[in-house]
PDB file of C-alpha atoms and ligand atoms in Angstrom:
ATOM      1  CA  UNK A   1      19.975 -38.052  64.330  1.00 50.00           C
ATOM      2  CA  UNK A   2      16.723 -39.417  65.207  1.00 52.00           C
ATOM      3  CA  UNK A   3      14.114 -38.091  62.447  1.00 52.00           C
ATOM      4  CA  UNK A   4      11.221 -36.275  64.043  1.00 52.00           C
ATOM      5  CA  UNK A   5       8.547 -37.812  65.748  1.00 48.00           C
ATOM      6  CA  UNK A   6       5.515 -38.881  63.701  1.00 50.00           C
ATOM      7  CA  UNK A   7       2.836 -36.681  63.103  1.00 49.00           C
ATOM      8  CA  UNK A   8       1.106 -40.382  62.405  1.00 51.00           C
ATOM      9  CA  UNK A   9      -2.272 -40.459  64.794  1.00 59.00           C
ATOM     10  CA  UNK A  10      -1.596 -43.489  66.998  1.00 60.00           C
ATOM     11  CA  UNK A  11      -4.326 -44.781  68.348  1.00 60.00           C
ATOM     12  CA  UNK A  12      -3.534 -45.461  72.402  1.00 64.00           C
ATOM     13  CA  UNK A  13      -4.101 -48.984  71.574  1.00 81.00           C
ATOM     14  CA  UNK A  14      -0.933 -49.420  69.147  1.00 92.00           C
ATOM     15  CA  UNK A  15       1.842 -50.284  71.906  1.00 95.00           C
ATOM     16  CA  UNK A  16       4.867 -49.644  70.377  1.00 97.00           C
ATOM     17  CA  UNK A  17       6.667 -51.277  72.495  1.00 97.00           C
ATOM     18  CA  UNK A  18       5.390 -53.980  72.347  1.00 97.00           C
ATOM     19  CA  UNK A  19       5.343 -54.809  68.837  1.00 98.00           C
ATOM     20  CA  UNK A  20       8.723 -53.988  68.315  1.00 98.00           C
ATOM     21  CA  UNK A  21       9.542 -56.652  70.831  1.00 98.00           C
ATOM     22  CA  UNK A  22       8.130 -59.102  69.677  1.00 98.00           C
ATOM     23  CA  UNK A  23       9.239 -58.694  66.328  1.00 98.00           C
ATOM     24  CA  UNK A  24      12.236 -58.535  67.676  1.00 98.00           C
ATOM     25  CA  UNK A  25      11.734 -61.756  69.629  1.00 98.00           C
ATOM     26  CA  UNK A  26      10.969 -64.461  66.389  1.00 98.00           C
ATOM     27  CA  UNK A  27      13.656 -62.975  64.389  1.00 98.00           C
ATOM     28  CA  UNK A  28      16.038 -64.134  66.165  1.00 98.00           C
ATOM     29  CA  UNK A  29      13.455 -67.289  66.305  1.00 98.00           C
ATOM     30  CA  UNK A  30      13.597 -66.951  62.459  1.00 98.00           C
ATOM     31  CA  UNK A  31      17.605 -66.309  62.672  1.00 98.00           C
ATOM     32  CA  UNK A  32      18.279 -69.718  64.176  1.00 98.00           C
ATOM     33  CA  UNK A  33      15.921 -71.609  61.339  1.00 98.00           C
ATOM     34  CA  UNK A  34      18.027 -69.787  58.458  1.00 98.00           C
ATOM     35  CA  UNK A  35      21.194 -70.488  60.453  1.00 98.00           C
ATOM     36  CA  UNK A  36      20.902 -73.828  61.034  1.00 98.00           C
ATOM     37  CA  UNK A  37      20.203 -74.630  56.967  1.00 98.00           C
ATOM     38  CA  UNK A  38      22.936 -72.223  56.155  1.00 98.00           C
ATOM     39  CA  UNK A  39      25.693 -74.633  55.449  1.00 96.00           C
ATOM     40  CA  UNK A  40      24.217 -76.774  54.024  1.00 96.00           C
ATOM     41  CA  UNK A  41      23.619 -76.759  50.882  1.00 94.00           C
ATOM     42  CA  UNK A  42      19.977 -76.715  49.468  1.00 95.00           C
ATOM     43  CA  UNK A  43      18.062 -77.466  46.677  1.00 95.00           C
ATOM     44  CA  UNK A  44      15.995 -74.457  45.297  1.00 95.00           C
ATOM     45  CA  UNK A  45      13.177 -73.500  43.281  1.00 94.00           C
ATOM     46  CA  UNK A  46      13.158 -70.702  40.526  1.00 94.00           C
ATOM     47  CA  UNK A  47       9.857 -67.573  40.821  1.00 91.00           C
ATOM     48  CA  UNK A  48       9.184 -65.318  38.246  1.00 88.00           C
ATOM     49  CA  UNK A  49      12.769 -64.992  36.911  1.00 92.00           C
ATOM     50  CA  UNK A  50      15.409 -68.015  36.099  1.00 92.00           C
ATOM     51  CA  UNK A  51      17.303 -66.200  38.377  1.00 92.00           C
ATOM     52  CA  UNK A  52      14.930 -64.880  41.447  1.00 90.00           C
ATOM     53  CA  UNK A  53      15.617 -67.990  43.837  1.00 92.00           C
ATOM     54  CA  UNK A  54      13.618 -69.439  46.744  1.00 93.00           C
ATOM     55  CA  UNK A  55      14.077 -72.593  48.980  1.00 96.00           C
ATOM     56  CA  UNK A  56      12.462 -74.197  51.913  1.00 97.00           C
ATOM     57  CA  UNK A  57      13.659 -72.692  54.610  1.00 98.00           C
ATOM     58  CA  UNK A  58      12.269 -69.377  52.717  1.00 97.00           C
ATOM     59  CA  UNK A  59       8.801 -70.810  52.635  1.00 96.00           C
ATOM     60  CA  UNK A  60       9.705 -72.202  56.546  1.00 97.00           C
ATOM     61  CA  UNK A  61      10.419 -69.185  58.072  1.00 98.00           C
ATOM     62  CA  UNK A  62       8.002 -66.789  56.988  1.00 98.00           C
ATOM     63  CA  UNK A  63       5.632 -70.085  58.301  1.00 98.00           C
ATOM     64  CA  UNK A  64       7.095 -69.201  61.145  1.00 98.00           C
ATOM     65  CA  UNK A  65       6.961 -65.809  61.659  1.00 98.00           C
ATOM     66  CA  UNK A  66       3.471 -65.328  60.077  1.00 98.00           C
ATOM     67  CA  UNK A  67       1.660 -67.634  62.926  1.00 98.00           C
ATOM     68  CA  UNK A  68       3.746 -65.274  65.471  1.00 98.00           C
ATOM     69  CA  UNK A  69       2.123 -62.682  64.631  1.00 98.00           C
ATOM     70  CA  UNK A  70      -1.789 -64.006  64.416  1.00 97.00           C
ATOM     71  CA  UNK A  71      -1.193 -65.917  67.395  1.00 98.00           C
ATOM     72  CA  UNK A  72       0.221 -62.944  69.257  1.00 97.00           C
ATOM     73  CA  UNK A  73      -2.200 -59.909  67.005  1.00 97.00           C
ATOM     74  CA  UNK A  74      -4.975 -61.688  65.641  1.00 97.00           C
ATOM     75  CA  UNK A  75      -5.981 -58.823  64.638  1.00 96.00           C
ATOM     76  CA  UNK A  76      -3.478 -57.005  62.537  1.00 97.00           C
ATOM     77  CA  UNK A  77      -2.825 -57.752  58.366  1.00 97.00           C
ATOM     78  CA  UNK A  78       0.138 -59.636  56.449  1.00 97.00           C
ATOM     79  CA  UNK A  79       2.172 -59.493  53.383  1.00 98.00           C
ATOM     80  CA  UNK A  80       5.368 -61.788  53.073  1.00 97.00           C
ATOM     81  CA  UNK A  81       7.375 -62.378  50.003  1.00 96.00           C
ATOM     82  CA  UNK A  82       6.237 -66.011  49.948  1.00 94.00           C
ATOM     83  CA  UNK A  83       2.394 -65.879  50.068  1.00 94.00           C
ATOM     84  CA  UNK A  84       2.650 -63.135  47.586  1.00 95.00           C
ATOM     85  CA  UNK A  85       4.583 -66.072  45.593  1.00 92.00           C
ATOM     86  CA  UNK A  86       1.605 -67.891  46.300  1.00 90.00           C
ATOM     87  CA  UNK A  87      -0.639 -65.911  45.144  1.00 93.00           C
ATOM     88  CA  UNK A  88      -1.881 -63.771  47.851  1.00 94.00           C
ATOM     89  CA  UNK A  89      -3.204 -59.653  47.413  1.00 93.00           C
ATOM     90  CA  UNK A  90       0.191 -58.022  48.510  1.00 95.00           C
ATOM     91  CA  UNK A  91      -2.945 -55.223  49.562  1.00 92.00           C
ATOM     92  CA  UNK A  92      -0.915 -52.107  52.286  1.00 96.00           C
ATOM     93  CA  UNK A  93      -4.240 -50.882  53.915  1.00 96.00           C
ATOM     94  CA  UNK A  94      -4.540 -49.202  56.994  1.00 96.00           C
ATOM     95  CA  UNK A  95      -5.259 -51.902  59.165  1.00 96.00           C
ATOM     96  CA  UNK A  96      -1.552 -52.364  61.881  1.00 97.00           C
ATOM     97  CA  UNK A  97       0.425 -54.735  58.442  1.00 98.00           C
ATOM     98  CA  UNK A  98       3.548 -56.909  58.669  1.00 98.00           C
ATOM     99  CA  UNK A  99       5.667 -56.276  55.800  1.00 98.00           C
ATOM    100  CA  UNK A 100       7.899 -59.668  56.247  1.00 98.00           C
ATOM    101  CA  UNK A 101      10.554 -60.971  54.163  1.00 98.00           C
ATOM    102  CA  UNK A 102      12.096 -63.985  55.770  1.00 98.00           C
ATOM    103  CA  UNK A 103      15.086 -64.280  54.276  1.00 98.00           C
ATOM    104  CA  UNK A 104      16.855 -61.355  52.573  1.00 98.00           C
ATOM    105  CA  UNK A 105      19.832 -62.615  50.585  1.00 98.00           C
ATOM    106  CA  UNK A 106      17.956 -65.927  49.347  1.00 97.00           C
ATOM    107  CA  UNK A 107      20.858 -66.571  47.187  1.00 97.00           C
ATOM    108  CA  UNK A 108      23.825 -65.565  49.006  1.00 98.00           C
ATOM    109  CA  UNK A 109      21.695 -67.735  51.374  1.00 98.00           C
ATOM    110  CA  UNK A 110      22.178 -70.832  48.695  1.00 98.00           C
ATOM    111  CA  UNK A 111      25.728 -69.879  48.025  1.00 97.00           C
ATOM    112  CA  UNK A 112      26.712 -69.959  51.897  1.00 98.00           C
ATOM    113  CA  UNK A 113      27.882 -66.270  51.505  1.00 98.00           C
ATOM    114  CA  UNK A 114      26.901 -64.495  54.889  1.00 98.00           C
ATOM    115  CA  UNK A 115      24.633 -61.320  53.914  1.00 98.00           C
ATOM    116  CA  UNK A 116      21.415 -63.142  54.793  1.00 98.00           C
ATOM    117  CA  UNK A 117      19.137 -60.970  56.655  1.00 98.00           C
ATOM    118  CA  UNK A 118      15.087 -61.335  58.024  1.00 98.00           C
ATOM    119  CA  UNK A 119      13.654 -58.570  57.050  1.00 98.00           C
ATOM    120  CA  UNK A 120      10.112 -57.453  60.110  1.00 98.00           C
ATOM    121  CA  UNK A 121       8.232 -53.870  59.719  1.00 98.00           C
ATOM    122  CA  UNK A 122       5.094 -53.042  60.566  1.00 98.00           C
ATOM    123  CA  UNK A 123       3.101 -50.450  59.247  1.00 98.00           C
ATOM    124  CA  UNK A 124      -0.091 -48.250  61.113  1.00 97.00           C
ATOM    125  CA  UNK A 125      -2.104 -45.988  58.536  1.00 96.00           C
ATOM    126  CA  UNK A 126      -0.001 -47.193  55.598  1.00 96.00           C
ATOM    127  CA  UNK A 127       2.373 -45.788  57.725  1.00 97.00           C
ATOM    128  CA  UNK A 128       5.754 -47.506  58.472  1.00 98.00           C
ATOM    129  CA  UNK A 129       6.708 -47.815  62.431  1.00 98.00           C
ATOM    130  CA  UNK A 130       8.883 -50.516  63.332  1.00 98.00           C
ATOM    131  CA  UNK A 131      12.025 -52.159  61.285  1.00 98.00           C
ATOM    132  CA  UNK A 132      13.897 -55.700  62.099  1.00 99.00           C
ATOM    133  CA  UNK A 133      16.574 -56.166  60.513  1.00 99.00           C
ATOM    134  CA  UNK A 134      18.404 -59.450  61.250  1.00 99.00           C
ATOM    135  CA  UNK A 135      21.425 -61.072  60.004  1.00 98.00           C
ATOM    136  CA  UNK A 136      21.771 -64.566  61.980  1.00 98.00           C
ATOM    137  CA  UNK A 137      25.397 -64.811  60.452  1.00 98.00           C
ATOM    138  CA  UNK A 138      27.026 -62.350  61.450  1.00 98.00           C
ATOM    139  CA  UNK A 139      24.882 -61.961  64.508  1.00 98.00           C
ATOM    140  CA  UNK A 140      23.175 -58.151  63.961  1.00 98.00           C
ATOM    141  CA  UNK A 141      20.388 -56.945  64.437  1.00 98.00           C
ATOM    142  CA  UNK A 142      19.201 -53.986  63.255  1.00 98.00           C
ATOM    143  CA  UNK A 143      16.171 -52.164  64.486  1.00 98.00           C
ATOM    144  CA  UNK A 144      13.966 -48.989  64.539  1.00 98.00           C
ATOM    145  CA  UNK A 145      10.685 -47.786  66.048  1.00 98.00           C
ATOM    146  CA  UNK A 146       9.693 -44.387  64.943  1.00 97.00           C
ATOM    147  CA  UNK A 147      10.605 -41.660  66.701  1.00 97.00           C
ATOM    148  CA  UNK A 148      13.348 -43.689  69.048  1.00 97.00           C
ATOM    149  CA  UNK A 149      16.074 -44.090  66.640  1.00 98.00           C
ATOM    150  CA  UNK A 150      17.948 -46.532  65.393  1.00 98.00           C
ATOM    151  CA  UNK A 151      20.398 -48.796  66.926  1.00 98.00           C
ATOM    152  CA  UNK A 152      22.923 -52.482  66.347  1.00 98.00           C
ATOM    153  CA  UNK A 153      22.754 -54.692  68.574  1.00 98.00           C
ATOM    154  CA  UNK A 154      21.355 -52.028  71.082  1.00 97.00           C
ATOM    155  CA  UNK A 155      23.948 -49.172  70.123  1.00 98.00           C
ATOM    156  CA  UNK A 156      23.362 -46.356  68.721  1.00 98.00           C
ATOM    157  CA  UNK A 157      23.212 -45.676  64.629  1.00 98.00           C
ATOM    158  CA  UNK A 158      23.426 -42.272  62.794  1.00 98.00           C
ATOM    159  CA  UNK A 159      25.129 -42.139  59.556  1.00 98.00           C
ATOM    160  CA  UNK A 160      27.685 -39.709  59.332  1.00 95.00           C
ATOM    161  CA  UNK A 161      27.237 -35.651  58.377  1.00 84.00           C
ATOM    162  CA  UNK A 162      29.622 -34.746  55.787  1.00 91.00           C
ATOM    163  CA  UNK A 163      29.139 -37.532  52.826  1.00 94.00           C
ATOM    164  CA  UNK A 164      27.265 -34.902  50.594  1.00 95.00           C
ATOM    165  CA  UNK A 165      29.067 -35.622  47.696  1.00 96.00           C
ATOM    166  CA  UNK A 166      29.449 -37.927  45.050  1.00 97.00           C
ATOM    167  CA  UNK A 167      33.365 -38.729  44.828  1.00 97.00           C
ATOM    168  CA  UNK A 168      33.168 -39.229  48.595  1.00 95.00           C
ATOM    169  CA  UNK A 169      31.101 -41.924  48.547  1.00 98.00           C
ATOM    170  CA  UNK A 170      30.396 -45.608  48.475  1.00 98.00           C
ATOM    171  CA  UNK A 171      27.781 -46.538  46.438  1.00 98.00           C
ATOM    172  CA  UNK A 172      25.995 -49.860  46.718  1.00 98.00           C
ATOM    173  CA  UNK A 173      23.268 -51.285  43.861  1.00 98.00           C
ATOM    174  CA  UNK A 174      22.255 -54.647  42.292  1.00 98.00           C
ATOM    175  CA  UNK A 175      21.606 -55.717  39.494  1.00 95.00           C
ATOM    176  CA  UNK A 176      18.067 -57.227  40.713  1.00 92.00           C
ATOM    177  CA  UNK A 177      16.856 -60.767  39.679  1.00 91.00           C
ATOM    178  CA  UNK A 178      15.070 -58.950  36.133  1.00 92.00           C
ATOM    179  CA  UNK A 179      18.211 -59.392  33.705  1.00 94.00           C
ATOM    180  CA  UNK A 180      15.829 -58.180  30.331  1.00 94.00           C
ATOM    181  CA  UNK A 181      18.331 -56.269  27.655  1.00 95.00           C
ATOM    182  CA  UNK A 182      16.632 -53.033  27.700  1.00 96.00           C
ATOM    183  CA  UNK A 183      16.381 -53.028  31.796  1.00 96.00           C
ATOM    184  CA  UNK A 184      20.126 -54.064  31.998  1.00 97.00           C
ATOM    185  CA  UNK A 185      21.491 -51.500  29.593  1.00 97.00           C
ATOM    186  CA  UNK A 186      19.327 -48.667  31.864  1.00 97.00           C
ATOM    187  CA  UNK A 187      20.953 -50.248  34.668  1.00 98.00           C
ATOM    188  CA  UNK A 188      24.143 -50.073  33.604  1.00 97.00           C
ATOM    189  CA  UNK A 189      24.021 -46.677  32.315  1.00 98.00           C
ATOM    190  CA  UNK A 190      23.018 -45.103  35.725  1.00 98.00           C
ATOM    191  CA  UNK A 191      25.808 -46.937  37.487  1.00 98.00           C
ATOM    192  CA  UNK A 192      27.769 -45.382  34.659  1.00 98.00           C
ATOM    193  CA  UNK A 193      27.018 -42.021  34.214  1.00 98.00           C
ATOM    194  CA  UNK A 194      27.302 -42.527  39.375  1.00 98.00           C
ATOM    195  CA  UNK A 195      31.223 -43.740  38.645  1.00 97.00           C
ATOM    196  CA  UNK A 196      32.703 -42.095  36.037  1.00 97.00           C
ATOM    197  CA  UNK A 197      33.655 -38.172  35.582  1.00 97.00           C
ATOM    198  CA  UNK A 198      32.396 -36.055  36.943  1.00 97.00           C
ATOM    199  CA  UNK A 199      30.806 -37.957  39.565  1.00 96.00           C
ATOM    200  CA  UNK A 200      33.373 -40.203  40.019  1.00 95.00           C
ATOM    201  CA  UNK A 201      31.680 -42.673  43.344  1.00 97.00           C
ATOM    202  CA  UNK A 202      34.436 -43.509  45.116  1.00 96.00           C
ATOM    203  CA  UNK A 203      33.239 -47.115  44.623  1.00 97.00           C
ATOM    204  CA  UNK A 204      30.345 -49.493  44.535  1.00 98.00           C
ATOM    205  CA  UNK A 205      29.407 -52.827  46.255  1.00 98.00           C
ATOM    206  CA  UNK A 206      26.540 -54.607  46.041  1.00 98.00           C
ATOM    207  CA  UNK A 207      25.234 -57.458  49.501  1.00 98.00           C
ATOM    208  CA  UNK A 208      22.804 -58.894  47.666  1.00 98.00           C
ATOM    209  CA  UNK A 209      20.683 -58.600  50.083  1.00 98.00           C
ATOM    210  CA  UNK A 210      18.247 -54.861  50.044  1.00 98.00           C
ATOM    211  CA  UNK A 211      17.854 -55.263  53.578  1.00 98.00           C
ATOM    212  CA  UNK A 212      21.489 -55.387  54.250  1.00 98.00           C
ATOM    213  CA  UNK A 213      22.203 -52.369  52.190  1.00 98.00           C
ATOM    214  CA  UNK A 214      20.123 -50.227  53.871  1.00 98.00           C
ATOM    215  CA  UNK A 215      20.967 -51.049  57.564  1.00 98.00           C
ATOM    216  CA  UNK A 216      24.639 -50.362  56.140  1.00 98.00           C
ATOM    217  CA  UNK A 217      23.964 -47.156  54.390  1.00 98.00           C
ATOM    218  CA  UNK A 218      22.088 -46.139  58.767  1.00 98.00           C
ATOM    219  CA  UNK A 219      25.588 -47.357  60.287  1.00 98.00           C
ATOM    220  CA  UNK A 220      27.541 -45.525  57.655  1.00 98.00           C
ATOM    221  CA  UNK A 221      29.312 -48.289  56.657  1.00 98.00           C
ATOM    222  CA  UNK A 222      28.443 -46.898  52.536  1.00 98.00           C
ATOM    223  CA  UNK A 223      26.632 -43.811  52.169  1.00 98.00           C
ATOM    224  CA  UNK A 224      23.846 -44.474  49.754  1.00 98.00           C
ATOM    225  CA  UNK A 225      22.121 -47.292  47.780  1.00 98.00           C
ATOM    226  CA  UNK A 226      19.699 -47.458  44.976  1.00 98.00           C
ATOM    227  CA  UNK A 227      17.906 -50.287  43.231  1.00 98.00           C
ATOM    228  CA  UNK A 228      14.664 -50.004  40.752  1.00 98.00           C
ATOM    229  CA  UNK A 229      12.142 -53.568  40.679  1.00 97.00           C
ATOM    230  CA  UNK A 230      12.975 -54.227  44.332  1.00 97.00           C
ATOM    231  CA  UNK A 231       9.518 -54.615  46.201  1.00 97.00           C
ATOM    232  CA  UNK A 232       8.283 -53.331  49.523  1.00 98.00           C
ATOM    233  CA  UNK A 233       8.823 -56.227  51.892  1.00 98.00           C
ATOM    234  CA  UNK A 234      12.613 -55.470  50.487  1.00 98.00           C
ATOM    235  CA  UNK A 235      12.911 -52.158  51.842  1.00 98.00           C
ATOM    236  CA  UNK A 236      10.041 -51.298  54.521  1.00 98.00           C
ATOM    237  CA  UNK A 237      11.995 -52.249  57.155  1.00 98.00           C
ATOM    238  CA  UNK A 238      15.609 -50.717  56.680  1.00 98.00           C
ATOM    239  CA  UNK A 239      12.554 -47.509  55.655  1.00 98.00           C
ATOM    240  CA  UNK A 240      12.469 -47.593  58.901  1.00 98.00           C
ATOM    241  CA  UNK A 241      15.672 -48.020  60.143  1.00 98.00           C
ATOM    242  CA  UNK A 242      17.235 -45.674  57.920  1.00 98.00           C
ATOM    243  CA  UNK A 243      15.347 -42.556  58.467  1.00 98.00           C
ATOM    244  CA  UNK A 244      16.542 -43.168  62.606  1.00 98.00           C
ATOM    245  CA  UNK A 245      18.940 -42.975  61.526  1.00 98.00           C
ATOM    246  CA  UNK A 246      19.897 -39.432  60.553  1.00 98.00           C
ATOM    247  CA  UNK A 247      19.235 -40.947  56.493  1.00 98.00           C
ATOM    248  CA  UNK A 248      17.178 -39.822  53.607  1.00 98.00           C
ATOM    249  CA  UNK A 249      15.273 -42.348  51.523  1.00 98.00           C
ATOM    250  CA  UNK A 250      12.983 -41.011  48.728  1.00 98.00           C
ATOM    251  CA  UNK A 251      12.075 -41.909  44.880  1.00 98.00           C
ATOM    252  CA  UNK A 252      13.649 -42.215  42.002  1.00 97.00           C
ATOM    253  CA  UNK A 253      12.923 -38.865  41.123  1.00 96.00           C
ATOM    254  CA  UNK A 254      13.315 -36.880  44.253  1.00 96.00           C
ATOM    255  CA  UNK A 255       9.727 -37.238  45.362  1.00 96.00           C
ATOM    256  CA  UNK A 256       9.041 -39.356  48.860  1.00 96.00           C
ATOM    257  CA  UNK A 257       9.195 -42.307  48.824  1.00 97.00           C
ATOM    258  CA  UNK A 258       6.327 -44.803  47.331  1.00 97.00           C
ATOM    259  CA  UNK A 259       7.117 -48.116  48.811  1.00 97.00           C
ATOM    260  CA  UNK A 260       4.710 -50.213  46.386  1.00 97.00           C
ATOM    261  CA  UNK A 261       6.667 -48.829  43.480  1.00 97.00           C
ATOM    262  CA  UNK A 262      10.071 -50.841  43.190  1.00 97.00           C
ATOM    263  CA  UNK A 263      12.174 -48.612  43.438  1.00 98.00           C
ATOM    264  CA  UNK A 264      13.989 -46.812  45.948  1.00 98.00           C
ATOM    265  CA  UNK A 265      17.756 -44.035  46.833  1.00 98.00           C
ATOM    266  CA  UNK A 266      18.773 -43.401  49.896  1.00 98.00           C
ATOM    267  CA  UNK A 267      20.994 -42.031  51.290  1.00 98.00           C
ATOM    268  CA  UNK A 268      23.481 -40.584  54.257  1.00 97.00           C
ATOM    269  CA  UNK A 269      21.841 -37.466  53.698  1.00 96.00           C
ATOM    270  CA  UNK A 270      19.307 -35.558  51.699  1.00 96.00           C
ATOM    271  CA  UNK A 271      21.762 -33.457  49.643  1.00 97.00           C
ATOM    272  CA  UNK A 272      23.850 -36.515  48.501  1.00 98.00           C
ATOM    273  CA  UNK A 273      20.712 -38.415  47.395  1.00 98.00           C
ATOM    274  CA  UNK A 274      18.951 -35.805  45.877  1.00 98.00           C
ATOM    275  CA  UNK A 275      22.045 -36.054  43.651  1.00 98.00           C
ATOM    276  CA  UNK A 276      22.428 -39.562  43.137  1.00 98.00           C
ATOM    277  CA  UNK A 277      18.314 -38.840  42.055  1.00 98.00           C
ATOM    278  CA  UNK A 278      19.353 -35.838  39.615  1.00 98.00           C
ATOM    279  CA  UNK A 279      21.874 -38.278  38.010  1.00 98.00           C
ATOM    280  CA  UNK A 280      20.130 -41.559  37.725  1.00 98.00           C
ATOM    281  CA  UNK A 281      16.993 -42.614  35.223  1.00 97.00           C
ATOM    282  CA  UNK A 282      14.146 -44.150  36.623  1.00 97.00           C
ATOM    283  CA  UNK A 283      13.485 -47.725  35.649  1.00 97.00           C
ATOM    284  CA  UNK A 284      10.384 -48.650  35.557  1.00 94.00           C
ATOM    285  CA  UNK A 285       8.151 -51.718  36.938  1.00 94.00           C
ATOM    286  CA  UNK A 286       4.764 -53.019  37.659  1.00 94.00           C
ATOM    287  CA  UNK A 287       3.403 -51.490  40.921  1.00 95.00           C
ATOM    288  CA  UNK A 288       3.572 -54.404  43.888  1.00 95.00           C
TER     289      UNK A 288
HETATM  290  C1  IPD B 301      16.568 -59.983  46.344  1.00 93.18           C
HETATM  291  C2  IPD B 301      17.844 -59.073  47.617  1.00 93.18           C
HETATM  292  C3  IPD B 301      18.519 -58.395  46.237  1.00 93.18           C
HETATM  293  C4  IPD B 301      18.008 -57.724  45.360  1.00 93.18           C
HETATM  294  C5  IPD B 301      16.437 -58.022  44.950  1.00 93.18           C
HETATM  295  C6  IPD B 301      16.201 -58.127  45.621  1.00 93.18           C
HETATM  296  P1  IPD B 301      15.536 -61.465  47.971  1.00 93.18           P
HETATM  297  O1  IPD B 301      15.506 -59.974  47.283  1.00 93.18           O
HETATM  298  O2  IPD B 301      17.191 -57.952  47.928  1.00 93.18           O
HETATM  299  O3  IPD B 301      19.397 -57.490  46.783  1.00 93.18           O
HETATM  300  O4  IPD B 301      18.520 -57.263  44.479  1.00 93.18           O
HETATM  301  O5  IPD B 301      16.049 -57.026  44.236  1.00 93.18           O
HETATM  302  O6  IPD B 301      14.580 -58.908  45.234  1.00 93.18           O
HETATM  303  O7  IPD B 301      14.465 -62.296  46.607  1.00 93.18           O
HETATM  304  O8  IPD B 301      17.140 -62.317  47.833  1.00 93.18           O
HETATM  305  O9  IPD B 301      14.377 -61.990  49.024  1.00 93.18           O
HETATM  306 CA1   CA B 302      13.122 -63.014  50.573  1.00 93.18          CA
END
C-alpha cells in the first residue's frame, strides 16, 4: 500500500517523473561500471575506520552520477559519500538535493559478495521524494516516487501487513565500521535482547548494504532493519522505497526519523517498528 501523498508544497516546476526517469537511467549506467569491475580483484584504501573501505570504482561511479545530474539539472545540489569523504560539506538545504551512495556495500564489492547497490535519492525542501536503489549484480531495480507506490523491476512491492510481533520477524542489522569497544558492546546487547526470550526474533541477517537491507524489508524478504552509525546516503533512497511499500521508518526512540542523526529503525509495520524501538537502546553518533 502506497504512503499517503506528501503534504509538501512542490513547485509546479518540479517534474518528479522526469527526475525519477533520470535517476533510473543513471543508476543503470552506474550499474554497468560496477558490474564490469565486480569480478576483478580490487585494490582499496581505508577511510575513517580501518574497516571502512573505498575503491577507485566508488569514486568513478560517484563522478559519473554527479556529472549526469549537473548536466541535466544544473541548479540542483548534491551530497555524495565520496565527495563528503574528500571534504565536501554534507549540507541538506531546501534546494533540490541528490543524495548518493555510489556503491553501498563496498566491502561486498571488494569480496565479490553480490549485495551491492547504487543508491540515489532526491530531497526537495528537505523532504525525500524519490528513491532509486539498483543492485547491478542481481539486476534488481527498486524505486519509488513519493505518493506513487514502490516497485522492484517494475512490479509493485508491498510489505506484508500481518507481521507485528518480534517472534514472527526476520531482522536485519549490521555492526558498522566503527569497532570501538563500548559501541560494539551496545550493538551486541541490543541484538541479544531482540533474539532472546521474551522477544525471540525469528532470525538475524546482515546483507552488508543498508540500502538493500531497506529494500528487502520493503518487499517482505525480511521484516525489520535497524542500525546505528549509518549516514544519510546509506538510507535516503531506502526511506522513500520502504514508506511507499507501506513500511514504517523511525528514529531509535520511536520519533520521526532525522536522516542526519546516524540511525534508522524500520519495519514492515508501525507496531513492529515501535516494539523494536522499545527494546533497543540508542547508540549515539556525531551527526552528518
Ligand atoms: C555501509 C553499508 C553497511 C552498513 C554501513 C554502511 P558503504 O555502506 O551500508 O551495510 O553497515 O553502516 O556504511 O560503506 O558500503 O557504502
Ligand atoms: Ca558507499
